[in-house]
Amino acid sequence: MDQPRTMFAHMLSAKGVAVVVTNHRVQPLPMRPAEGSGTGRLVCGACGRQFLVTVHSRDRTHARRVLFFVLGLVGLALAALLLWLTFGVAMQPDGPDLDTEPDNASWYGYTGMAGIFLPVIGLAYLINARKYDGVGRLRRIGEDGTTSRLTAGHKLLPGK
Ligand SMILES: [Zn+2]
């Protein structure tokens, strides 16, 4: 069991338009459960509003990091493969039959799209794999007991 690096923050002030100065009053999240996931209740120390946040166990957090990492690598590998295939096809001296030209056009279209999106998605997953802290979204508990994603002035700050 341990504490997530992510902190819960009550934003005390946000001033200016061009220059935003934000002060946070931070407090730690609930401890990780020994296994699985747990939803903990947080009471803001600054304003007393109540929040819910889901925290995953160390094992589950680690498993998701590995998953994101693998997905990121697969995305980058696929992008590399598509680029290689595209250039491989293009550089064949006698080329594929001219009959297949319309197919080639759409092939380039698809690989062009995938060539842009796959590396971006792959990198996003790789970054996420590093940063992921096993913490779900913050939800606010309203006065009537319902939960809301609108956390007005409160947020989760990723740990360093
Ligand atoms: Zn607060």
mmCIF file of C-alpha atoms and ligand atoms in Angstrom:
data_model
loop_
_atom_site.group_PDB
_atom_site.id
_atom_site.type_symbol
_atom_site.label_atom_id
_atom_site.label_comp_id
_atom_site.label_asym_id
_atom_site.label_seq_id
_atom_site.Cartn_x
_atom_site.Cartn_y
_atom_site.Cartn_z
ATOM 1 C CA MET A 1 0.000 0.000 0.000
ATOM 2 C CA ASP A 2 1.198 3.434 -0.771
ATOM 3 C CA GLN A 3 0.163 6.911 -1.631
ATOM 4 C CA PRO A 4 -0.397 7.999 -5.231
ATOM 5 C CA ARG A 5 1.967 10.740 -6.358
ATOM 6 C CA THR A 6 -1.003 12.647 -7.711
ATOM 7 C CA MET A 7 -2.309 15.321 -5.369
ATOM 8 C CA PHE A 8 -5.753 16.771 -4.908
ATOM 9 C CA ALA A 9 -5.808 20.547 -5.250
ATOM 10 C CA HIS A 10 -8.177 23.322 -4.309
ATOM 11 C CA MET A 11 -7.420 26.303 -6.489
ATOM 12 C CA LEU A 12 -7.235 29.362 -4.300
ATOM 13 C CA SER A 13 -6.852 32.028 -6.924
ATOM 14 C CA ALA A 14 -6.525 32.514 -10.621
ATOM 15 C CA LYS A 15 -5.734 36.066 -11.645
ATOM 16 C CA GLY A 16 -5.284 37.839 -14.894
ATOM 17 C CA VAL A 17 -5.970 36.807 -18.427
ATOM 18 C CA ALA A 18 -2.551 36.771 -20.068
ATOM 19 C CA VAL A 19 -0.719 35.772 -16.910
ATOM 20 C CA VAL A 20 -2.531 33.224 -14.824
ATOM 21 C CA VAL A 21 -1.280 32.885 -11.299
ATOM 22 C CA THR A 22 -2.847 29.933 -9.634
ATOM 23 C CA ASN A 23 -2.289 28.964 -6.068
ATOM 24 C CA HIS A 24 -3.223 25.517 -4.981
ATOM 25 C CA ARG A 25 -3.961 24.118 -1.619
ATOM 26 C CA VAL A 26 -2.890 20.527 -2.086
ATOM 27 C CA GLN A 27 -3.620 17.447 -0.057
ATOM 28 C CA PRO A 28 -2.763 13.806 -0.609
ATOM 29 C CA LEU A 29 -5.125 11.297 -2.181
ATOM 30 C CA PRO A 30 -6.444 8.256 -0.337
ATOM 31 C CA MET A 31 -3.992 5.366 0.005
ATOM 32 C CA ARG A 32 -3.938 2.701 -2.683
ATOM 33 C CA PRO A 33 -5.892 -0.441 -1.876
ATOM 34 C CA ALA A 34 -3.863 -3.646 -1.445
ATOM 35 C CA GLU A 35 -5.456 -5.041 -4.599
ATOM 36 C CA GLY A 36 -8.012 -4.084 -7.201
ATOM 37 C CA SER A 37 -9.407 -0.588 -7.088
ATOM 38 C CA GLY A 38 -10.946 1.494 -4.390
ATOM 39 C CA THR A 39 -12.994 4.641 -4.461
ATOM 40 C CA GLY A 40 -12.017 6.976 -1.690
ATOM 41 C CA ARG A 41 -13.773 10.016 -0.341
ATOM 42 C CA LEU A 42 -11.910 13.286 -0.019
ATOM 43 C CA VAL A 43 -12.985 16.312 1.949
ATOM 44 C CA CYS A 44 -11.357 19.488 0.704
ATOM 45 C CA GLY A 45 -9.416 21.063 3.533
ATOM 46 C CA ALA A 46 -9.979 24.537 2.134
ATOM 47 C CA CYS A 47 -13.710 24.616 1.483
ATOM 48 C CA GLY A 48 -15.109 21.402 2.920
ATOM 49 C CA ARG A 49 -16.629 20.158 -0.340
ATOM 50 C CA GLN A 50 -16.629 16.405 -0.783
ATOM 51 C CA PHE A 51 -15.131 14.471 -3.643
ATOM 52 C CA LEU A 52 -14.736 10.919 -4.834
ATOM 53 C CA VAL A 53 -11.687 9.557 -6.557
ATOM 54 C CA THR A 54 -10.895 6.035 -7.691
ATOM 55 C CA VAL A 55 -7.423 4.787 -6.848
ATOM 56 C CA HIS A 56 -6.000 1.578 -8.267
ATOM 57 C CA SER A 57 -3.703 -0.798 -6.423
ATOM 58 C CA ARG A 58 -0.004 -0.792 -7.167
ATOM 59 C CA ASP A 59 -0.309 -4.030 -9.165
ATOM 60 C CA ARG A 60 -3.178 -2.748 -11.296
ATOM 61 C CA THR A 61 -1.415 0.566 -11.878
ATOM 62 C CA HIS A 62 1.707 -1.268 -12.961
ATOM 63 C CA ALA A 63 -0.300 -3.575 -15.255
ATOM 64 C CA ARG A 64 -1.895 -0.562 -16.962
ATOM 65 C CA ARG A 65 1.463 1.144 -17.384
ATOM 66 C CA VAL A 66 2.765 -1.963 -19.106
ATOM 67 C CA LEU A 67 -0.353 -2.088 -21.288
ATOM 68 C CA PHE A 68 0.016 1.567 -22.334
ATOM 69 C CA PHE A 69 3.689 0.993 -23.018
ATOM 70 C CA VAL A 70 2.972 -2.042 -25.208
ATOM 71 C CA LEU A 71 0.185 -0.223 -27.077
ATOM 72 C CA GLY A 72 2.552 2.694 -27.661
ATOM 73 C CA LEU A 73 5.262 0.429 -29.028
ATOM 74 C CA VAL A 74 2.774 -1.409 -31.247
ATOM 75 C CA GLY A 75 1.526 1.920 -32.625
ATOM 76 C CA LEU A 76 5.052 3.090 -33.434
ATOM 77 C CA ALA A 77 6.016 -0.283 -34.885
ATOM 78 C CA LEU A 78 2.931 -0.315 -37.115
ATOM 79 C CA ALA A 79 3.699 3.215 -38.281
ATOM 80 C CA ALA A 80 7.258 2.193 -39.122
ATOM 81 C CA LEU A 81 6.010 -0.899 -40.920
ATOM 82 C CA LEU A 82 3.506 1.113 -42.962
ATOM 83 C CA LEU A 83 6.165 3.655 -43.921
ATOM 84 C CA TRP A 84 8.536 0.886 -44.884
ATOM 85 C CA LEU A 85 5.849 -0.872 -46.953
ATOM 86 C CA THR A 86 4.885 2.398 -48.640
ATOM 87 C CA PHE A 87 8.430 3.262 -49.594
ATOM 88 C CA GLY A 88 9.138 -0.363 -50.437
ATOM 89 C CA VAL A 89 6.248 -0.410 -52.908
ATOM 90 C CA ALA A 90 7.163 2.996 -54.312
ATOM 91 C CA MET A 91 10.805 2.088 -54.861
ATOM 92 C CA GLN A 92 10.252 -1.163 -56.704
ATOM 93 C CA PRO A 93 11.953 -0.448 -60.041
ATOM 94 C CA ASP A 94 9.445 -2.172 -62.302
ATOM 95 C CA GLY A 95 6.734 -1.442 -59.762
ATOM 96 C CA PRO A 96 3.529 -3.313 -59.292
ATOM 97 C CA ASP A 97 1.336 -3.648 -62.377
ATOM 98 C CA LEU A 98 -0.095 -0.422 -63.668
ATOM 99 C CA ASP A 99 -3.556 -1.962 -63.357
ATOM 100 C CA THR A 100 -3.274 -1.641 -59.614
ATOM 101 C CA GLU A 101 -2.713 2.092 -59.707
ATOM 102 C CA PRO A 102 -6.098 3.041 -58.237
ATOM 103 C CA ASP A 103 -5.454 0.597 -55.408
ATOM 104 C CA ASN A 104 -2.093 2.178 -54.825
ATOM 105 C CA ALA A 105 -3.655 5.604 -54.593
ATOM 106 C CA SER A 106 -5.976 4.522 -51.802
ATOM 107 C CA TRP A 107 -3.150 2.573 -50.190
ATOM 108 C CA TYR A 108 -1.097 5.748 -50.019
ATOM 109 C CA GLY A 109 -4.121 7.556 -48.650
ATOM 110 C CA TYR A 110 -4.597 5.044 -45.873
ATOM 111 C CA THR A 111 -0.941 4.764 -44.982
ATOM 112 C CA GLY A 112 -0.617 8.540 -45.084
ATOM 113 C CA MET A 113 -3.386 8.876 -42.498
ATOM 114 C CA ALA A 114 -2.080 6.020 -40.391
ATOM 115 C CA GLY A 115 1.452 7.347 -40.778
ATOM 116 C CA ILE A 116 0.327 10.566 -39.131
ATOM 117 C CA PHE A 117 -1.983 9.212 -36.474
ATOM 118 C CA LEU A 118 -0.201 6.040 -35.366
ATOM 119 C CA PRO A 119 3.019 7.739 -34.216
ATOM 120 C CA VAL A 120 1.026 10.434 -32.434
ATOM 121 C CA ILE A 121 -1.176 7.887 -30.679
ATOM 122 C CA GLY A 122 1.810 5.657 -30.006
ATOM 123 C CA LEU A 123 3.777 8.498 -28.430
ATOM 124 C CA ALA A 124 0.747 9.574 -26.399
ATOM 125 C CA TYR A 125 0.506 6.059 -24.998
ATOM 126 C CA LEU A 126 4.224 5.959 -24.224
ATOM 127 C CA ILE A 127 4.039 9.275 -22.371
ATOM 128 C CA ASN A 128 0.910 8.131 -20.582
ATOM 129 C CA ALA A 129 2.677 4.913 -19.588
ATOM 130 C CA ARG A 130 5.317 6.974 -17.797
ATOM 131 C CA LYS A 131 2.911 9.380 -16.158
ATOM 132 C CA TYR A 132 0.041 7.061 -15.299
ATOM 133 C CA ASP A 133 -0.462 7.033 -11.558
ATOM 134 C CA GLY A 134 -3.421 4.692 -11.211
ATOM 135 C CA VAL A 135 -5.821 7.462 -10.327
ATOM 136 C CA GLY A 136 -9.247 7.844 -11.914
ATOM 137 C CA ARG A 137 -11.164 11.020 -12.564
ATOM 138 C CA LEU A 138 -12.145 13.314 -9.784
ATOM 139 C CA ARG A 139 -15.874 13.564 -9.095
ATOM 140 C CA ARG A 140 -17.615 15.978 -6.832
ATOM 141 C CA ILE A 141 -20.335 14.878 -4.458
ATOM 142 C CA GLY A 142 -23.148 17.392 -4.619
ATOM 143 C CA GLU A 143 -25.336 18.457 -1.729
ATOM 144 C CA ASP A 144 -28.024 16.036 -2.871
ATOM 145 C CA GLY A 145 -25.540 13.154 -2.849
ATOM 146 C CA THR A 146 -25.182 12.874 -6.620
ATOM 147 C CA THR A 147 -21.731 12.840 -8.148
ATOM 148 C CA SER A 148 -20.649 15.199 -10.874
ATOM 149 C CA ARG A 149 -17.642 15.519 -13.131
ATOM 150 C CA LEU A 150 -17.792 19.287 -12.692
ATOM 151 C CA THR A 151 -15.256 19.812 -9.949
ATOM 152 C CA ALA A 152 -15.413 23.630 -9.879
ATOM 153 C CA GLY A 153 -12.086 24.951 -8.691
ATOM 154 C CA HIS A 154 -10.603 21.580 -7.809
ATOM 155 C CA LYS A 155 -8.414 19.245 -9.768
ATOM 156 C CA LEU A 156 -5.873 16.467 -9.594
ATOM 157 C CA LEU A 157 -2.275 17.534 -9.970
ATOM 158 C CA PRO A 158 0.013 14.924 -11.471
ATOM 159 C CA GLY A 159 3.006 14.080 -9.308
ATOM 160 C CA LYS A 160 6.571 14.776 -10.372
HETATM 161 ZN ZN ZN B 1 -11.972 23.174 -1.961
#
